[in-house]
Amino acid sequence: MLNIKFAISALLLEIGAWSGPALLQGHTDAALSSYLLVHALACVMLSFFLLPLLSGEQARPRAPVLGLMAVFSYAVPIVGFIGVIAAVVVLRIYRSPSSQGDFESLRLPEFDRHQRMQGSFRQSGLRSFLGNSQAPMQTRMRAMVALQHVSGRIASPLLRTVLSDPSEDLRLLAYGMLDTLEKRINRTIDSELDALRLAKETEGEVPGALTVESAFRLSDLYWELVYQELVQGDLRDHAVKESLQYCDQVLAQQPDHPQLNLRRGRLLHLLGRVDEAEAAYALARNLGLPATRVLPYQAELCFERRDFAQTRELVQQLNQWRALPRLRPVLDYWSAP
């Protein structure tokens, strides 16, 4: 807070400092001493007056800032006195924006309604809720919009159940969401195919690191179409074969890749090539893949062969691991006496 008394005292003392030598008859030592003493007091008063004009950060630390202003105004008569006043005024007017409050004009962000919808439904109840034609239309629409916040593996089967719904609006929305999911992956596939062609032109007939990397990504992408159930019928068979083709290309260069051997087994399993799938599953386990990753598929394969004794044996091996909540009903069934 400004203290006008300091300003008036500084002004009067400075006038007195220049009037003292005249009263003491000129160039005597007493005249010089009186000037220096009174001028020093005027400079100190001026510093106390100007300090509140500075912002909080500019005025810290207080003692050195006071000393700097007093020394400068004391060392340079008249000009220093005026210069200190001018400097403080300039700092007051053109102070840094950070000292003015960074959030004075900040607008509140708009509330994201979709974010609230994300927590409005539970995945376990979405299937029955979406199939309930008696539920309010707006609420069912909100439930479908909430599906964009879950993985495609969960969303795609739920959306397919809505394709036969009596409501045309829901059918169109479900079709559009499924089409968006599929096109997103297909666009990435097209880009990777271009990258694969370029890699083959660069590396020649012998596959190099770029070719193997592109084939790996293509196998991933085609598998995503199958895994998320975005393709059906002949398109599904085509995606399985394409994923298997690129998977084999990578395994030709990296035969000891456990995850790819597991995927190869699943792809062969889907194509009905049971013996080859069984060999791929066994190889994946031998390469160090955890048993919990492979045993469920081996048990499924044995069940399709109607080899129920081997199925029970494999399921009992799975029963040793307790951290399999989704398989618990299956394990309990096959483990029952």
Coordinates of C-alpha atoms in Angstrom, one line a residue:
M1 CA 0.0 0.0 0.0
L2 CA 1.4 3.4 -1.0
N3 CA 2.4 5.8 1.7
I4 CA 2.3 9.4 0.5
K5 CA 4.2 10.5 3.6
F6 CA 7.3 8.8 2.2
A7 CA 6.9 10.5 -1.1
I8 CA 6.5 14.0 0.5
S9 CA 9.4 13.3 2.8
A10 CA 11.7 12.2 0.0
L11 CA 10.8 15.3 -2.1
L12 CA 11.3 17.7 0.8
L13 CA 14.6 16.0 1.9
E14 CA 15.9 16.1 -1.7
I15 CA 15.0 19.9 -1.9
G16 CA 16.7 20.3 1.5
A17 CA 19.8 18.5 0.3
W18 CA 20.3 20.9 -2.5
S19 CA 19.4 23.9 -0.3
G20 CA 21.8 23.0 2.5
P21 CA 25.1 23.9 0.7
A22 CA 23.6 27.4 -0.1
L23 CA 22.7 28.0 3.5
L24 CA 26.1 26.8 4.7
Q25 CA 27.9 29.2 2.3
G26 CA 29.1 27.1 -0.5
H27 CA 32.0 24.7 -0.7
T28 CA 32.7 23.9 2.9
D29 CA 33.0 20.3 4.2
A30 CA 29.9 20.9 6.4
A31 CA 27.9 21.8 3.3
L32 CA 29.0 18.6 1.5
S33 CA 28.3 16.4 4.5
S34 CA 24.9 17.9 5.0
Y35 CA 24.1 17.3 1.3
L36 CA 25.2 13.6 1.4
L37 CA 23.4 12.9 4.6
V38 CA 20.1 14.5 3.6
H39 CA 20.3 13.1 0.1
A40 CA 20.8 9.6 1.5
L41 CA 17.7 10.0 3.7
A42 CA 15.7 11.2 0.7
C43 CA 16.8 8.2 -1.4
V44 CA 15.8 5.8 1.4
M45 CA 12.4 7.5 1.7
L46 CA 11.9 7.3 -2.1
S47 CA 12.7 3.5 -2.0
F48 CA 10.1 2.9 0.7
F49 CA 7.6 4.8 -1.3
L50 CA 8.2 3.0 -4.6
L51 CA 8.5 -0.5 -3.3
P52 CA 4.7 -1.1 -3.1
L53 CA 4.3 -0.2 -6.7
L54 CA 6.2 -3.3 -7.7
S55 CA 4.4 -6.6 -8.1
G56 CA 4.9 -9.4 -5.6
E57 CA 7.7 -11.2 -7.4
Q58 CA 9.4 -8.0 -8.5
A59 CA 9.6 -6.8 -4.9
R60 CA 11.3 -9.9 -3.6
P61 CA 13.6 -10.2 -1.9
R62 CA 12.6 -6.9 -0.3
A63 CA 15.9 -5.8 1.4
P64 CA 18.1 -6.1 -1.8
V65 CA 15.4 -4.4 -3.9
L66 CA 15.2 -1.5 -1.5
G67 CA 19.0 -1.3 -1.3
L68 CA 19.3 -1.3 -5.1
M69 CA 16.8 1.6 -5.6
A70 CA 18.4 3.6 -2.8
V71 CA 22.0 3.1 -4.0
F72 CA 21.1 4.0 -7.6
S73 CA 19.2 7.2 -6.7
Y74 CA 22.0 8.1 -4.3
A75 CA 24.9 7.5 -6.7
V76 CA 23.5 9.5 -9.6
P77 CA 22.2 12.9 -8.3
I78 CA 18.9 14.1 -9.8
V79 CA 19.0 11.8 -12.8
G80 CA 19.2 8.7 -10.6
F81 CA 16.3 10.0 -8.5
I82 CA 14.1 10.5 -11.6
G83 CA 15.4 7.3 -13.2
V84 CA 14.3 5.1 -10.3
I85 CA 10.8 6.6 -10.4
A86 CA 10.6 6.1 -14.2
A87 CA 11.9 2.5 -13.9
V88 CA 9.3 1.5 -11.3
V89 CA 6.5 3.1 -13.3
V90 CA 7.6 1.2 -16.4
L91 CA 7.7 -2.1 -14.5
R92 CA 4.3 -1.4 -13.0
I93 CA 2.7 -0.8 -16.5
Y94 CA 4.6 -3.5 -18.5
R95 CA 4.8 -6.2 -15.9
S96 CA 4.9 -9.8 -17.1
P97 CA 1.6 -11.5 -17.9
S98 CA 2.2 -14.3 -15.4
S99 CA 1.9 -11.8 -12.6
Q100 CA -1.5 -10.7 -13.7
G101 CA -3.2 -14.0 -13.0
D102 CA -3.1 -16.7 -15.7
F103 CA -6.7 -17.7 -15.4
E104 CA -8.6 -14.4 -15.3
S105 CA -10.3 -15.0 -18.7
L106 CA -10.3 -18.8 -18.8
R107 CA -13.6 -20.3 -20.0
L108 CA -15.0 -23.4 -18.4
P109 CA -14.7 -26.4 -20.7
E110 CA -18.0 -27.8 -22.1
F111 CA -19.2 -31.0 -20.4
D112 CA -18.6 -34.1 -22.5
R113 CA -21.9 -35.9 -22.5
H114 CA -20.4 -39.1 -24.0
Q115 CA -18.0 -39.2 -21.1
R116 CA -20.9 -39.4 -18.7
M117 CA -22.6 -42.0 -20.8
Q118 CA -19.5 -44.2 -20.6
G119 CA -20.2 -44.9 -16.9
S120 CA -24.0 -45.2 -17.4
F121 CA -24.1 -48.8 -18.5
R122 CA -22.4 -52.0 -17.6
Q123 CA -21.2 -54.3 -20.3
S124 CA -22.8 -57.4 -18.7
G125 CA -26.3 -55.9 -19.1
L126 CA -26.0 -54.2 -22.5
R127 CA -27.0 -57.3 -24.5
S128 CA -30.3 -57.8 -22.7
F129 CA -31.0 -54.1 -22.6
L130 CA -30.4 -53.5 -26.3
G131 CA -32.6 -56.4 -27.1
N132 CA -35.5 -55.0 -25.0
S133 CA -37.8 -53.3 -27.4
Q134 CA -39.9 -52.0 -24.5
A135 CA -37.1 -49.8 -23.2
P136 CA -37.2 -46.1 -24.1
M137 CA -35.6 -45.3 -27.5
Q138 CA -33.4 -42.5 -26.3
T139 CA -32.0 -44.7 -23.5
R140 CA -31.2 -47.5 -26.0
M141 CA -29.5 -45.0 -28.3
R142 CA -27.4 -43.9 -25.4
A143 CA -26.5 -47.5 -24.6
M144 CA -25.3 -47.9 -28.2
V145 CA -23.3 -44.8 -28.1
A146 CA -21.6 -46.1 -25.0
L147 CA -20.4 -49.1 -27.1
Q148 CA -17.8 -46.9 -28.8
H149 CA -16.0 -46.8 -25.4
V150 CA -15.5 -50.6 -25.2
S151 CA -13.2 -52.8 -27.3
G152 CA -14.3 -54.0 -30.7
R153 CA -14.3 -57.6 -29.5
I154 CA -17.2 -56.8 -27.1
A155 CA -18.9 -54.1 -29.2
S156 CA -19.1 -56.0 -32.5
P157 CA -21.3 -58.9 -31.3
L158 CA -23.6 -56.6 -29.4
L159 CA -24.0 -54.4 -32.5
R160 CA -24.9 -57.4 -34.7
T161 CA -27.7 -58.3 -32.4
V162 CA -29.2 -54.8 -33.0
L163 CA -29.2 -55.3 -36.8
S164 CA -32.4 -57.3 -36.5
D165 CA -34.1 -54.8 -34.2
P166 CA -37.6 -53.4 -35.2
S167 CA -36.3 -49.8 -34.8
E168 CA -34.9 -48.5 -38.1
D169 CA -32.9 -45.8 -36.3
L170 CA -31.1 -48.4 -34.1
R171 CA -30.4 -50.7 -37.1
L172 CA -28.9 -47.8 -39.1
L173 CA -26.8 -46.7 -36.1
A174 CA -25.5 -50.2 -35.5
Y175 CA -24.7 -50.7 -39.2
G176 CA -22.8 -47.4 -39.3
M177 CA -20.8 -48.2 -36.2
L178 CA -19.9 -51.7 -37.5
D179 CA -19.0 -50.2 -40.9
T180 CA -16.8 -47.6 -39.2
L181 CA -14.9 -50.2 -37.2
E182 CA -14.3 -52.4 -40.3
K183 CA -13.3 -49.5 -42.6
R184 CA -10.8 -48.2 -40.0
I185 CA -8.9 -51.6 -40.1
N186 CA -9.3 -51.9 -43.9
R187 CA -7.7 -48.5 -44.4
T188 CA -4.7 -49.5 -42.3
I189 CA -4.5 -52.8 -44.3
D190 CA -4.3 -50.8 -47.5
S191 CA -1.5 -48.7 -46.1
E192 CA 0.4 -51.8 -44.9
L193 CA 0.0 -53.5 -48.3
D194 CA 1.6 -50.5 -50.0
A195 CA 4.4 -50.6 -47.4
L196 CA 4.9 -54.3 -48.0
R197 CA 5.2 -53.7 -51.8
L198 CA 7.7 -50.9 -51.2
A199 CA 9.7 -53.1 -48.8
K200 CA 9.9 -56.0 -51.4
E201 CA 11.1 -53.6 -54.1
T202 CA 13.7 -52.2 -51.8
E203 CA 15.0 -55.5 -50.3
G204 CA 14.6 -57.7 -53.4
E205 CA 13.7 -61.4 -53.4
V206 CA 15.3 -62.1 -50.0
P207 CA 12.9 -60.9 -47.3
G208 CA 14.5 -58.4 -45.0
A209 CA 13.5 -56.7 -41.7
L210 CA 11.1 -54.3 -43.4
T211 CA 9.3 -57.1 -45.3
V212 CA 9.0 -59.2 -42.2
E213 CA 7.7 -56.2 -40.1
S214 CA 5.0 -55.4 -42.7
A215 CA 3.9 -59.0 -43.0
F216 CA 3.7 -59.2 -39.2
R217 CA 1.4 -56.1 -39.1
L218 CA -0.8 -57.4 -41.9
S219 CA -1.3 -60.7 -40.1
D220 CA -2.3 -58.7 -37.0
L221 CA -4.7 -56.6 -38.9
Y222 CA -6.5 -59.4 -40.7
W223 CA -6.7 -61.3 -37.4
E224 CA -8.3 -58.2 -35.9
L225 CA -11.1 -58.4 -38.5
V226 CA -11.7 -62.0 -37.4
Y227 CA -11.2 -61.5 -33.7
Q228 CA -13.5 -58.5 -33.5
E229 CA -16.1 -60.4 -35.6
L230 CA -16.2 -57.6 -38.1
V231 CA -16.4 -60.0 -41.1
Q232 CA -18.7 -63.0 -41.6
G233 CA -19.0 -65.8 -44.1
D234 CA -16.7 -65.7 -47.1
L235 CA -15.1 -62.5 -46.0
R236 CA -14.2 -64.1 -42.7
D237 CA -12.6 -67.1 -44.5
H238 CA -10.7 -64.7 -46.7
A239 CA -9.4 -62.7 -43.7
V240 CA -8.4 -66.0 -41.9
K241 CA -6.4 -67.2 -45.0
E242 CA -4.7 -63.8 -45.5
S243 CA -3.7 -63.6 -41.8
L244 CA -2.4 -67.2 -42.1
Q245 CA -0.4 -66.4 -45.2
Y246 CA 1.4 -63.4 -43.7
C247 CA 1.8 -65.3 -40.4
D248 CA 3.6 -68.1 -42.4
Q249 CA 5.8 -65.5 -44.1
V250 CA 7.0 -64.2 -40.7
L251 CA 7.5 -67.7 -39.2
A252 CA 9.6 -68.6 -42.2
Q253 CA 12.1 -66.0 -40.9
Q254 CA 11.3 -66.3 -37.2
P255 CA 10.2 -69.9 -36.6
D256 CA 10.7 -69.7 -32.8
H257 CA 8.1 -66.9 -32.3
P258 CA 5.7 -68.4 -29.7
Q259 CA 2.8 -65.9 -30.1
L260 CA 2.8 -66.3 -33.8
N261 CA 2.8 -70.1 -33.5
L262 CA -0.2 -69.8 -31.3
R263 CA -2.0 -67.5 -33.8
R264 CA -1.1 -69.9 -36.6
G265 CA -2.7 -72.7 -34.5
R266 CA -5.9 -70.7 -34.0
L267 CA -6.1 -69.8 -37.7
L268 CA -5.6 -73.4 -38.8
H269 CA -8.2 -74.4 -36.2
L270 CA -10.7 -72.0 -37.8
L271 CA -10.0 -73.4 -41.2
G272 CA -10.7 -76.9 -39.9
R273 CA -7.1 -78.2 -40.4
V274 CA -7.1 -79.9 -37.0
D275 CA -3.9 -81.9 -37.1
E276 CA -1.8 -78.9 -38.2
A277 CA -3.5 -76.7 -35.5
E278 CA -2.7 -79.3 -32.8
A279 CA 1.0 -79.3 -33.9
A280 CA 1.1 -75.5 -33.8
Y281 CA -0.4 -75.4 -30.3
A282 CA 2.1 -77.9 -29.1
L283 CA 5.0 -76.0 -30.6
A284 CA 3.8 -72.7 -29.0
R285 CA 3.9 -74.4 -25.6
N286 CA 7.3 -75.9 -26.2
L287 CA 8.6 -72.4 -27.1
G288 CA 7.7 -71.2 -23.6
L289 CA 4.2 -69.7 -24.0
P290 CA 2.3 -70.0 -20.7
A291 CA 0.0 -73.1 -20.4
T292 CA -3.0 -70.9 -19.6
R293 CA -2.7 -69.3 -23.0
V294 CA -2.6 -72.6 -25.0
L295 CA -4.5 -75.2 -23.0
P296 CA -8.0 -73.7 -23.6
Y297 CA -7.6 -74.0 -27.4
Q298 CA -6.1 -77.5 -27.1
A299 CA -9.1 -78.6 -25.0
E300 CA -11.5 -77.1 -27.5
L301 CA -9.7 -78.9 -30.3
C302 CA -10.0 -82.2 -28.4
F303 CA -13.7 -81.6 -27.7
E304 CA -14.4 -81.1 -31.4
R305 CA -12.7 -84.4 -32.0
R306 CA -15.0 -85.9 -29.4
D307 CA -12.0 -87.0 -27.4
F308 CA -13.6 -86.2 -24.1
A309 CA -11.1 -88.0 -22.0
Q310 CA -8.3 -85.8 -23.3
T311 CA -10.5 -82.8 -22.9
R312 CA -11.1 -83.6 -19.3
E313 CA -7.3 -84.1 -18.7
L314 CA -6.5 -80.7 -20.3
V315 CA -9.2 -78.9 -18.3
Q316 CA -7.9 -80.5 -15.1
Q317 CA -4.5 -79.1 -15.9
L318 CA -6.1 -75.7 -16.3
N319 CA -7.8 -76.1 -12.9
Q320 CA -4.4 -75.7 -11.2
W321 CA -4.5 -72.0 -12.0
R322 CA -7.1 -70.0 -9.9
A323 CA -6.8 -66.7 -11.8
L324 CA -9.1 -67.7 -14.7
P325 CA -12.5 -66.3 -13.7
R326 CA -14.0 -66.4 -17.2
L327 CA -13.3 -70.1 -17.6
R328 CA -14.4 -71.0 -14.1
P329 CA -17.8 -72.3 -15.1
V330 CA -16.2 -74.5 -17.8
L331 CA -13.6 -75.8 -15.3
D332 CA -16.2 -76.5 -12.7
Y333 CA -18.3 -78.5 -15.2
W334 CA -15.4 -80.7 -16.4
S335 CA -14.0 -81.1 -12.9
A336 CA -17.2 -82.4 -11.5
P337 CA -17.2 -86.1 -10.5

